[in-house]
Coordinates of C-alpha atoms and ligand atoms in Angstrom, one line a residue:
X38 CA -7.1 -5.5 -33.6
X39 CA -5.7 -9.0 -32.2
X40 CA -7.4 -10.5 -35.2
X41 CA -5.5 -8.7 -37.5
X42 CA -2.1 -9.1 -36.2
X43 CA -3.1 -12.5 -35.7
X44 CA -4.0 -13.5 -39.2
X45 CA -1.6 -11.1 -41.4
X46 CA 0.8 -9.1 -39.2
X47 CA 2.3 -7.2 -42.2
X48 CA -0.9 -5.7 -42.3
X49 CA -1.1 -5.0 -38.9
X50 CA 2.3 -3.5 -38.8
X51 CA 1.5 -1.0 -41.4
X52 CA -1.8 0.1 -40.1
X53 CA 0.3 0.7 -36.6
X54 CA 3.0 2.5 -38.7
X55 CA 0.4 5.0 -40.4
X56 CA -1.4 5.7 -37.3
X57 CA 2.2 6.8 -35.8
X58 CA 2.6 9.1 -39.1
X59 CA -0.9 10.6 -38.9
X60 CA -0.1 11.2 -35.4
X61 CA 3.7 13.0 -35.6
X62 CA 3.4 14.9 -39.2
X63 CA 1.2 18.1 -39.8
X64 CA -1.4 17.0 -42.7
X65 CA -2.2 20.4 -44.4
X66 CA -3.9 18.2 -47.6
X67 CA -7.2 20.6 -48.4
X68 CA -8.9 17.2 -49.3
X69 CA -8.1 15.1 -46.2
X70 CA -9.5 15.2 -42.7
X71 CA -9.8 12.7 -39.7
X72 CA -12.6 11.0 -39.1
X73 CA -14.3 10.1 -35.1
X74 CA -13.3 6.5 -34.0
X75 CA -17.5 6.2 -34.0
X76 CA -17.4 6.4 -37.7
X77 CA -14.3 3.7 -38.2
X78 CA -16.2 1.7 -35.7
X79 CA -19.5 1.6 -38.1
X80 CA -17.4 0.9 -41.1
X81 CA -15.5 -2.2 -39.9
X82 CA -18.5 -3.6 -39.1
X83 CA -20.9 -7.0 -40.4
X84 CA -22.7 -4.3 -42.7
X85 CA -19.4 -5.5 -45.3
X86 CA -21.3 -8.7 -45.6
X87 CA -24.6 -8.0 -46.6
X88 CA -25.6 -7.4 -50.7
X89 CA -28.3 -4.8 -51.4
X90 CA -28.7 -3.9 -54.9
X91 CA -31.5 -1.3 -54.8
X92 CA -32.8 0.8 -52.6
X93 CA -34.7 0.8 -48.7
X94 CA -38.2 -1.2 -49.8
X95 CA -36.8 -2.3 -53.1
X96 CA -34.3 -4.3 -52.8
X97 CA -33.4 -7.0 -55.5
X98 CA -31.8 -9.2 -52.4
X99 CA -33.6 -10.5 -49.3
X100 CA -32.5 -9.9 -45.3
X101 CA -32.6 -6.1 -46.0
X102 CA -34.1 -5.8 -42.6
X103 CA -30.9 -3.8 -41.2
X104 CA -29.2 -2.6 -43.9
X105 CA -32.7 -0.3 -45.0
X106 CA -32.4 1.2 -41.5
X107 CA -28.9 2.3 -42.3
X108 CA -29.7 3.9 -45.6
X109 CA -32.9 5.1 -44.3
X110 CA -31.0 6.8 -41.2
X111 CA -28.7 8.4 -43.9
X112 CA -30.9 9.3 -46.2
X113 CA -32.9 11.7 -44.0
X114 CA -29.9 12.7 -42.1
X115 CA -28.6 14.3 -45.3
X116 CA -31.6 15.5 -46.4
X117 CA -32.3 17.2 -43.2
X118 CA -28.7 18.3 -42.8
X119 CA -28.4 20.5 -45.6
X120 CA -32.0 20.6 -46.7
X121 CA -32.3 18.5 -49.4
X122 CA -35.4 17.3 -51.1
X123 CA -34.0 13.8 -52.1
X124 CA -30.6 12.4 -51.8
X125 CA -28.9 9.1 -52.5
X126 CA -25.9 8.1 -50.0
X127 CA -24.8 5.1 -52.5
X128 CA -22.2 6.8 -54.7
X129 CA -18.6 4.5 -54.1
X130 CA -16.8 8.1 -54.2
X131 CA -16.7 11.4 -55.5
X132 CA -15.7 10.5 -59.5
X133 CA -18.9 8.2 -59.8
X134 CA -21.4 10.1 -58.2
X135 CA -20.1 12.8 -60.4
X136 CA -20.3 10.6 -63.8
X137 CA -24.3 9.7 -62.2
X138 CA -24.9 13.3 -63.1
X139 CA -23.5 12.8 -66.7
X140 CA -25.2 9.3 -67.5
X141 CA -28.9 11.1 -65.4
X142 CA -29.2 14.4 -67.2
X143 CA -26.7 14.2 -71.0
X144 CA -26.1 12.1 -74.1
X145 CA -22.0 10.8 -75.2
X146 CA -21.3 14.3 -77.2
X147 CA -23.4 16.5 -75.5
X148 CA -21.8 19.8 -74.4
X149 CA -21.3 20.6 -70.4
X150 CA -18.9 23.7 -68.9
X151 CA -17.3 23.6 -65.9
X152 CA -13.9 25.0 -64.1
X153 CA -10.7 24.5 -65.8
X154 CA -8.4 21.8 -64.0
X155 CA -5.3 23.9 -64.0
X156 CA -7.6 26.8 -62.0
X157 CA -9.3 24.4 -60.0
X158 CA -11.9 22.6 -61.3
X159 CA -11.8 18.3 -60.8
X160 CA -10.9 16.2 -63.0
X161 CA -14.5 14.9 -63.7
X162 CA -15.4 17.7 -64.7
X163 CA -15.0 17.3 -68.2
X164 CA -10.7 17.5 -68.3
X165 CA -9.6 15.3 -71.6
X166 CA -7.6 12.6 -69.1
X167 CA -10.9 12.1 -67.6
X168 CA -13.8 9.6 -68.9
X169 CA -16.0 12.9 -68.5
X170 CA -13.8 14.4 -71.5
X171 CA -13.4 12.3 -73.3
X172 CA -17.6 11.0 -73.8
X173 CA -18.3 14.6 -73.4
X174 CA -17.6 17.9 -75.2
X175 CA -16.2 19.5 -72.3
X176 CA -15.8 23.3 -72.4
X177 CA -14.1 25.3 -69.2
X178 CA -14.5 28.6 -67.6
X179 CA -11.1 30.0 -66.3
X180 CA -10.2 32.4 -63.3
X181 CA -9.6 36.4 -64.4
X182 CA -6.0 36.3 -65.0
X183 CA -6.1 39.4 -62.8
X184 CA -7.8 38.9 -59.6
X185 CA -7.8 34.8 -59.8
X186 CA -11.3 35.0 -59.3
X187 CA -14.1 33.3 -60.8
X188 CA -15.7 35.8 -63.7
X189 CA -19.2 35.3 -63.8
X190 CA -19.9 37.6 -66.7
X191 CA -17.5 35.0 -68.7
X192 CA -18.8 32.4 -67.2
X193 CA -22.2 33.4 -68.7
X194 CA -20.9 34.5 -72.1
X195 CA -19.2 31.0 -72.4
X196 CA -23.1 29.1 -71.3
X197 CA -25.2 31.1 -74.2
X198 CA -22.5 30.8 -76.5
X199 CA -21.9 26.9 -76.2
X200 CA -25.8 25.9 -74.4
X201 CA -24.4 23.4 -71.8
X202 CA -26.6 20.7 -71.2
X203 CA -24.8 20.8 -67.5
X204 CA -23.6 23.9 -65.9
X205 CA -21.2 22.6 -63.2
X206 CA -19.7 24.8 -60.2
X207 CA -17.4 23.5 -57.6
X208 CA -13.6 22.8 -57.5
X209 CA -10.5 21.4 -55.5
X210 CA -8.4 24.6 -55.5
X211 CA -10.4 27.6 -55.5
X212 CA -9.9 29.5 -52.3
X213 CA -13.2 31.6 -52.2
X214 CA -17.3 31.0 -52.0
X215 CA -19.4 30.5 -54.8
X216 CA -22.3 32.9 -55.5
X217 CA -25.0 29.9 -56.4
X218 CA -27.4 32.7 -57.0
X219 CA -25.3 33.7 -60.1
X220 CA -24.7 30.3 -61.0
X221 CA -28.3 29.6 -60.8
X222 CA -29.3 32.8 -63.0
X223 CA -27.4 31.4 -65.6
X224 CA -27.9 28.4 -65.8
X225 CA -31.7 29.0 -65.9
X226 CA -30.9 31.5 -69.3
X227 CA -29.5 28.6 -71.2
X228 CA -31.5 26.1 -70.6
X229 CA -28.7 24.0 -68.5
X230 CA -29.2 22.0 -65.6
X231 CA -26.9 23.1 -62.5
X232 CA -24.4 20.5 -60.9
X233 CA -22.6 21.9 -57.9
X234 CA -19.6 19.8 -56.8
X235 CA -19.1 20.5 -53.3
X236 CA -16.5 17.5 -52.4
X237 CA -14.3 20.2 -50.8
X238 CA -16.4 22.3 -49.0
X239 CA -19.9 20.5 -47.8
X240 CA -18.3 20.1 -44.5
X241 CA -17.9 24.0 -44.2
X242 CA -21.6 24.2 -45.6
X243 CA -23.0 21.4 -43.1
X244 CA -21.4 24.1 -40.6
X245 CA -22.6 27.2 -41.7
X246 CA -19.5 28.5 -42.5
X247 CA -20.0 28.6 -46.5
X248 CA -23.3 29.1 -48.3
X249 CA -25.8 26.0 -49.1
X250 CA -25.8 25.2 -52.9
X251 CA -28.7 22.8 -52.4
X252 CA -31.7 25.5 -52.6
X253 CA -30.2 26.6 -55.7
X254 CA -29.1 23.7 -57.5
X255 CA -31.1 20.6 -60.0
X256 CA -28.5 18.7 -57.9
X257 CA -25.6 18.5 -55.5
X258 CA -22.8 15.9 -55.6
X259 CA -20.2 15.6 -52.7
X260 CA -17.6 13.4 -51.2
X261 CA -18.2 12.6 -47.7
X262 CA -14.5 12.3 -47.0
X263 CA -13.1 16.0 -47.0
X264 CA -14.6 18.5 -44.6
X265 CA -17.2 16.8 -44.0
X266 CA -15.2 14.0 -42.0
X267 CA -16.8 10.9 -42.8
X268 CA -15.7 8.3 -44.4
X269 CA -14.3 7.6 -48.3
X270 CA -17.6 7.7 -49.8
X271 CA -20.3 10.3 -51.9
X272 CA -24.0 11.4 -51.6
X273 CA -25.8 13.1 -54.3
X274 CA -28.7 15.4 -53.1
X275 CA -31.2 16.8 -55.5
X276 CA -34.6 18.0 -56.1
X277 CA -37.2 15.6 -56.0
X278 CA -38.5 16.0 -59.5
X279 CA -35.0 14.6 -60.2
X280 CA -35.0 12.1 -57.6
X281 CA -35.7 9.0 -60.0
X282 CA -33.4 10.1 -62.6
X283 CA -30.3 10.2 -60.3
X284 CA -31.5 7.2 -58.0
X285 CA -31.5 5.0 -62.0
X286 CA -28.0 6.5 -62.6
X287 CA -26.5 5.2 -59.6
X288 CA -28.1 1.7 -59.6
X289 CA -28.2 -0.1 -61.6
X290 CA -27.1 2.9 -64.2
X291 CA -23.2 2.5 -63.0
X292 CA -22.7 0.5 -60.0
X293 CA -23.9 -2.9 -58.2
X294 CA -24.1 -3.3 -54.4
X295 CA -23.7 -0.1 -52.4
X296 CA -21.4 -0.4 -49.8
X297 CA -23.2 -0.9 -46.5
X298 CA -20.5 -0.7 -43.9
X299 CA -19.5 2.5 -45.2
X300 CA -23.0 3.4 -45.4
X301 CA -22.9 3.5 -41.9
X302 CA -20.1 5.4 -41.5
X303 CA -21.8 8.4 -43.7
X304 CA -24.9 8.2 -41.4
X305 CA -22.8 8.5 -38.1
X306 CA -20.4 10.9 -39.6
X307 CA -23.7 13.4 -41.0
X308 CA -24.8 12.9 -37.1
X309 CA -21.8 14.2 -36.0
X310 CA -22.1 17.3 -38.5
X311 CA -25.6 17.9 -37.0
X312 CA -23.8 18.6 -33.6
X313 CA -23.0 21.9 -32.2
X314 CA -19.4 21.2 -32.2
X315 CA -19.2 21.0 -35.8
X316 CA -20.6 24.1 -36.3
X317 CA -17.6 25.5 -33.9
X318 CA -14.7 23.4 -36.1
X319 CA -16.3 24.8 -39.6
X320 CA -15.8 27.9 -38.3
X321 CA -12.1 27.3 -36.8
X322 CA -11.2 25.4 -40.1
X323 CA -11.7 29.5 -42.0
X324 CA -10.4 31.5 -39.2
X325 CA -7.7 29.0 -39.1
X326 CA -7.3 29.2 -42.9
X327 CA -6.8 32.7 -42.4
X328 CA -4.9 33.2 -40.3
X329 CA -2.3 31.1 -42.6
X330 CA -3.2 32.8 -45.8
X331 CA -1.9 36.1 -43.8
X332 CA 1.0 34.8 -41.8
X333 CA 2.4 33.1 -45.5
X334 CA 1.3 36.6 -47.2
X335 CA 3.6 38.1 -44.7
X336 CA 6.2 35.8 -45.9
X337 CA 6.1 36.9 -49.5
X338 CA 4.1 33.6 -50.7
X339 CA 1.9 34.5 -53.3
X340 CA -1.8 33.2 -52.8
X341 CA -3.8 33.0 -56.3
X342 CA -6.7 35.8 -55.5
X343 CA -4.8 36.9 -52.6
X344 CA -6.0 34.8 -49.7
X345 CA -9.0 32.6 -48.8
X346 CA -12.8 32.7 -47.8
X347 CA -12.8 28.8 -47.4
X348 CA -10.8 26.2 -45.8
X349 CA -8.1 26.3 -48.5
X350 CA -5.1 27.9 -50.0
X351 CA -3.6 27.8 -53.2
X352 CA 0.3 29.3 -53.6
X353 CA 1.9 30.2 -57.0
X354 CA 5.6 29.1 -56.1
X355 CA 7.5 31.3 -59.1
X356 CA 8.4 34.2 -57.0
X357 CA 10.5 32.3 -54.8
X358 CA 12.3 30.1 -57.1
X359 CA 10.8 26.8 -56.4
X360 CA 8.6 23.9 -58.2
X361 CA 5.5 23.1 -56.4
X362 CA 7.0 19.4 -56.3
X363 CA 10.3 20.8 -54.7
X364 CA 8.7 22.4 -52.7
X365 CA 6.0 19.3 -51.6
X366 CA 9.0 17.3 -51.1
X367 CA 10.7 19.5 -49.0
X368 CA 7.9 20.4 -46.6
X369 CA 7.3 16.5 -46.5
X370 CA 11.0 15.7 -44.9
X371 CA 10.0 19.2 -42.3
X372 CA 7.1 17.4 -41.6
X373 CA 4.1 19.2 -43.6
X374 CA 2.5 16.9 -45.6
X375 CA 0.3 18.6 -48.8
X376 CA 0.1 18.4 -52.6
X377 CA 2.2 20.2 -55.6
X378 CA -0.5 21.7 -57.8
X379 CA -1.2 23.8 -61.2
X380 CA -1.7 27.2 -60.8
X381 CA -3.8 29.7 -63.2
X382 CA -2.3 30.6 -66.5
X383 CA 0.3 27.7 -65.9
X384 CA 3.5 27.0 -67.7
X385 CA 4.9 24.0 -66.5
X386 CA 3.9 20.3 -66.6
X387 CA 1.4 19.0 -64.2
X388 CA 3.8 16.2 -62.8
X389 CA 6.0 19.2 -61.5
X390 CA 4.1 22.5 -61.6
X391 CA 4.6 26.0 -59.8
X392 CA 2.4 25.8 -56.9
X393 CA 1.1 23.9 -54.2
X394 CA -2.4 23.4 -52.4
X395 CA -2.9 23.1 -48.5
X396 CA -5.8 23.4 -46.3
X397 CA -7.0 23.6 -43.0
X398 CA -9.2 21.0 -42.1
X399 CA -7.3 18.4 -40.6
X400 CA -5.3 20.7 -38.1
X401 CA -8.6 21.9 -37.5
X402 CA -10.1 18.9 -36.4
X403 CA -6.8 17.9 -34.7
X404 CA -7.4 21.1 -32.4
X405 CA -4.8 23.8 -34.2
X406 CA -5.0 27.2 -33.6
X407 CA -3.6 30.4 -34.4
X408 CA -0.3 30.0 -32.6
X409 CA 0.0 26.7 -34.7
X410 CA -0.3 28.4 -37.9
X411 CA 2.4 30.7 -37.5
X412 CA 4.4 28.2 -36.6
X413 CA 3.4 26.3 -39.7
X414 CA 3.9 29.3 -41.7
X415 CA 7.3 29.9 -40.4
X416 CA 8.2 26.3 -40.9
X417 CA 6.9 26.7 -44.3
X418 CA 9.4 29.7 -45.6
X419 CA 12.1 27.7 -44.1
X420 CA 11.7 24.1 -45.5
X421 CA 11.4 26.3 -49.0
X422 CA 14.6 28.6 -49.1
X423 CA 16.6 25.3 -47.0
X424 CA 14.8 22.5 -49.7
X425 CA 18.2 21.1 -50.6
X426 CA 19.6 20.6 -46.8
X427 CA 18.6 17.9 -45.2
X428 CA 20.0 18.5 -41.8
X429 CA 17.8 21.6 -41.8
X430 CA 14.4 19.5 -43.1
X431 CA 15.0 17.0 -40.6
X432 CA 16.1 19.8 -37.7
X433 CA 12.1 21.1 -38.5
X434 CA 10.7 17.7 -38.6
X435 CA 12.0 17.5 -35.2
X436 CA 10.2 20.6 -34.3
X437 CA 6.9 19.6 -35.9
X438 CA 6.4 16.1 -34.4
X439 CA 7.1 18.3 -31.2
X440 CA 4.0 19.7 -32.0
X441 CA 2.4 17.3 -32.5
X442 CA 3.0 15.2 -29.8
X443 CA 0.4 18.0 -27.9
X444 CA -2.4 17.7 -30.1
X445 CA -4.3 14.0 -29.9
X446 CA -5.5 13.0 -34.0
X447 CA -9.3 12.4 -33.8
X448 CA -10.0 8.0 -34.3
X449 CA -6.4 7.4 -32.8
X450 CA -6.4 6.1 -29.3
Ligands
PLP774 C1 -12.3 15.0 -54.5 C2 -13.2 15.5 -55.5 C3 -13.9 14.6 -56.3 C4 -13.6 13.1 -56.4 O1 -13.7 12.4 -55.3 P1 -13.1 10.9 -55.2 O2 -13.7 10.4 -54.0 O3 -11.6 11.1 -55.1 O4 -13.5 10.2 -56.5 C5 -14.8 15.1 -57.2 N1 -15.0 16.4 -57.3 C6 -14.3 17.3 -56.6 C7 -14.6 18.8 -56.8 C8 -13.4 16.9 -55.7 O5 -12.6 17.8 -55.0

């Protein structure tokens, strides 16, 4: 990077600065991963300089020669990857490929359900902060207050009653599988089109280590950023018959050029997920998961639905007198780095609520094991009942970058 520190060393200084904080703290965010130096290679690449508005043998710009073989190479590695029928890679992120399904399938007022935000769901999908709420009349589905699982008998009272025009399954915080099949069944009594939202977990189904929504879904949105370890981008996968609907939505329906370097990126990252190796850290990323969810269990943390299935956990804080935030801030001085979050049925305000997320995916990729996550456990409990002494945080944070130093971060030489 002499070019960089070169031209703007402040820059440079902080890029050398995160890299050194990526390397020495444990990231437990559910949502964040690392991805291979081959995929930050394609993305900082001459692909940033070339316009394509359109698609591979359509575009509205000439000198497309290059930049169709990278969409092309993306396009069917998706497709073949989790068995798609069509899929566009051009979505800028999660939120619009997600609002593509919205401006593709329903009108400003028309009704969709999806997961309530406080018990997982995104915000996109359909909360009142979000554009999705406020165009849309968005009704939820909540988890049983009992077992903080999804209710699909509710779930299907709440679709004949209100006749979504979009039935939408997926979520950043819910710690089990979804049964598609179910969803599907549903959906097909009223009359709704299903949109799964598997941002969080398409990595684990690239992997084999959750089930494929894409058989049974009208269409499939997902972030290529979380566990699937690519870079900060979307693809949207779908059945053909809805190919040209979704394809309009994204261009020229909400957005302009599609980011070509970063088109790259997805196509070497969804090569990567094709490996066998991949298969082995989907895997890993659950057992791994797991084995935390027990080891915090142990420690009289309070999982909502008991534990996990998937690479994430989500912890109800209340029982041992701490705010999520506290809490987030605490772990953050030991060392962990992961997010305060709402719980089911909660009472406080978002900005500080009474629980926190953390997943698995990172360590995973970073080479953790089980050892690891009893250590992270342990280090867990204590950065909670010591969250006010900051000889103690920083004695842990000692201890974690210790660890750390053993385990290389994947794209850091
Ligand atoms: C992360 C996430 C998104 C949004 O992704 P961005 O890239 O942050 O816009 C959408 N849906 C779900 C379920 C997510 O977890």
């Amino acid at each position: 990077m002499n070019a960089l520190l070169k031209t703007d060393p402040e820059i440079f200084n902080l890029v050398k600065s995160e890299e050194a904080y990526q390397k020495r703290t444990i990231r437990l965010i559910a949502s964040e991963n690392y991805t291979s130096k081959a995929v930050l290679d394609a993305c900082g690449t001459v692909f940033q300089n070339k316009y394509s508005e359109g698609y591979p043998g359509a575009r509205y710009y000439q000198g497309q020669v290059n930049c169709d073989g990278v969409e092309r190479l993306a396009i069917e590695r998706a497709k073949a990857l989790f068995g798609a029928e069509h899929a566009n890679v051009q979505p800028y992120s999660g939120s619009p490929a997600n609002l593509a399904i919205y401006l593709a399938f329903a009108k400003p007022g028309d009704t969709v359900l999806g997961l309530n935000l406080s018990h997982g769901g995104h915000l996109t999908h359909g909360s009142k902060a979000s554009a999705t709420g406020k165009w849309f009349n968005a009704v939820h589905y909540s988890l049983d207050p009992v077992t903080g699982l999804l209710n699909y008998d509710e779930i299907r009272r709440m679709a004949l009653e209100h006749k979504p025009k979009l039935l939408i399954a997926g979520h950043s915080a819910y710690p089990r599988q979804l049964d598609f099949a179910k969803f599907r069944e549903i959906a097909d009594e009223c009359g709704a089109i299903l949109f799964v939202d598997m941002a969080h977990f398409a990595g684990l189904v690239a992997g084999g280590a959750h089930p494929n929504p894409v058989p049974f879904a009208d269409v499939v949105t997902t972030t290529t950023h979380k566990t699937l370890r690519g870079p900060r981008g979307a693809m949207i996968l779908c059945k053909e018959k809805h190919a040209k609907a979704i394809d309009k939505a994204v261009f020229p329906g909400l957005q302009g050029g599609p980011h070509n370097a970063t088109t790259a990126g997805i196509a070497v990252a969804l090569k990567e997920a094709m490996q066998p190796e991949f298969k082995e850290y989907a895997r890993k990323t659950v057992e791994n998961a797991k084995t935390l969810a027990a080891e915090l269990t142990k420690r009289g943390f309070s999982l909502v639905s008991g534990g996990t299935d998937n690479h994430l956990m989500l912890i109800d804080l209340t029982n041992k007198n701490i705010s999520g935030k506290e809490a987030a801030v605490a772990m953050e001085n030991a060392g962990l780095i992961l997010n305060y979050n709402t719980v089911p049925g909660e009472t406080r305000k978002a900005s500080d609520p009474s629980g926190i997320r953390l997943g698995t995916p990172s360590v995973t990729s970073r080479g953790f094991g089980a050892d690891e996550m009893r250590k992270i456990a342990e280090w867990m409990e204590l950065a909670c009942s010591h969250s006010q002494d900051n000889g103690k945080l920083e004695a842990i944070a000692k201890e974690t970058s210790a660890l750390c130093e053993r385990f290389a971060v994947p794209g850091i030489e």
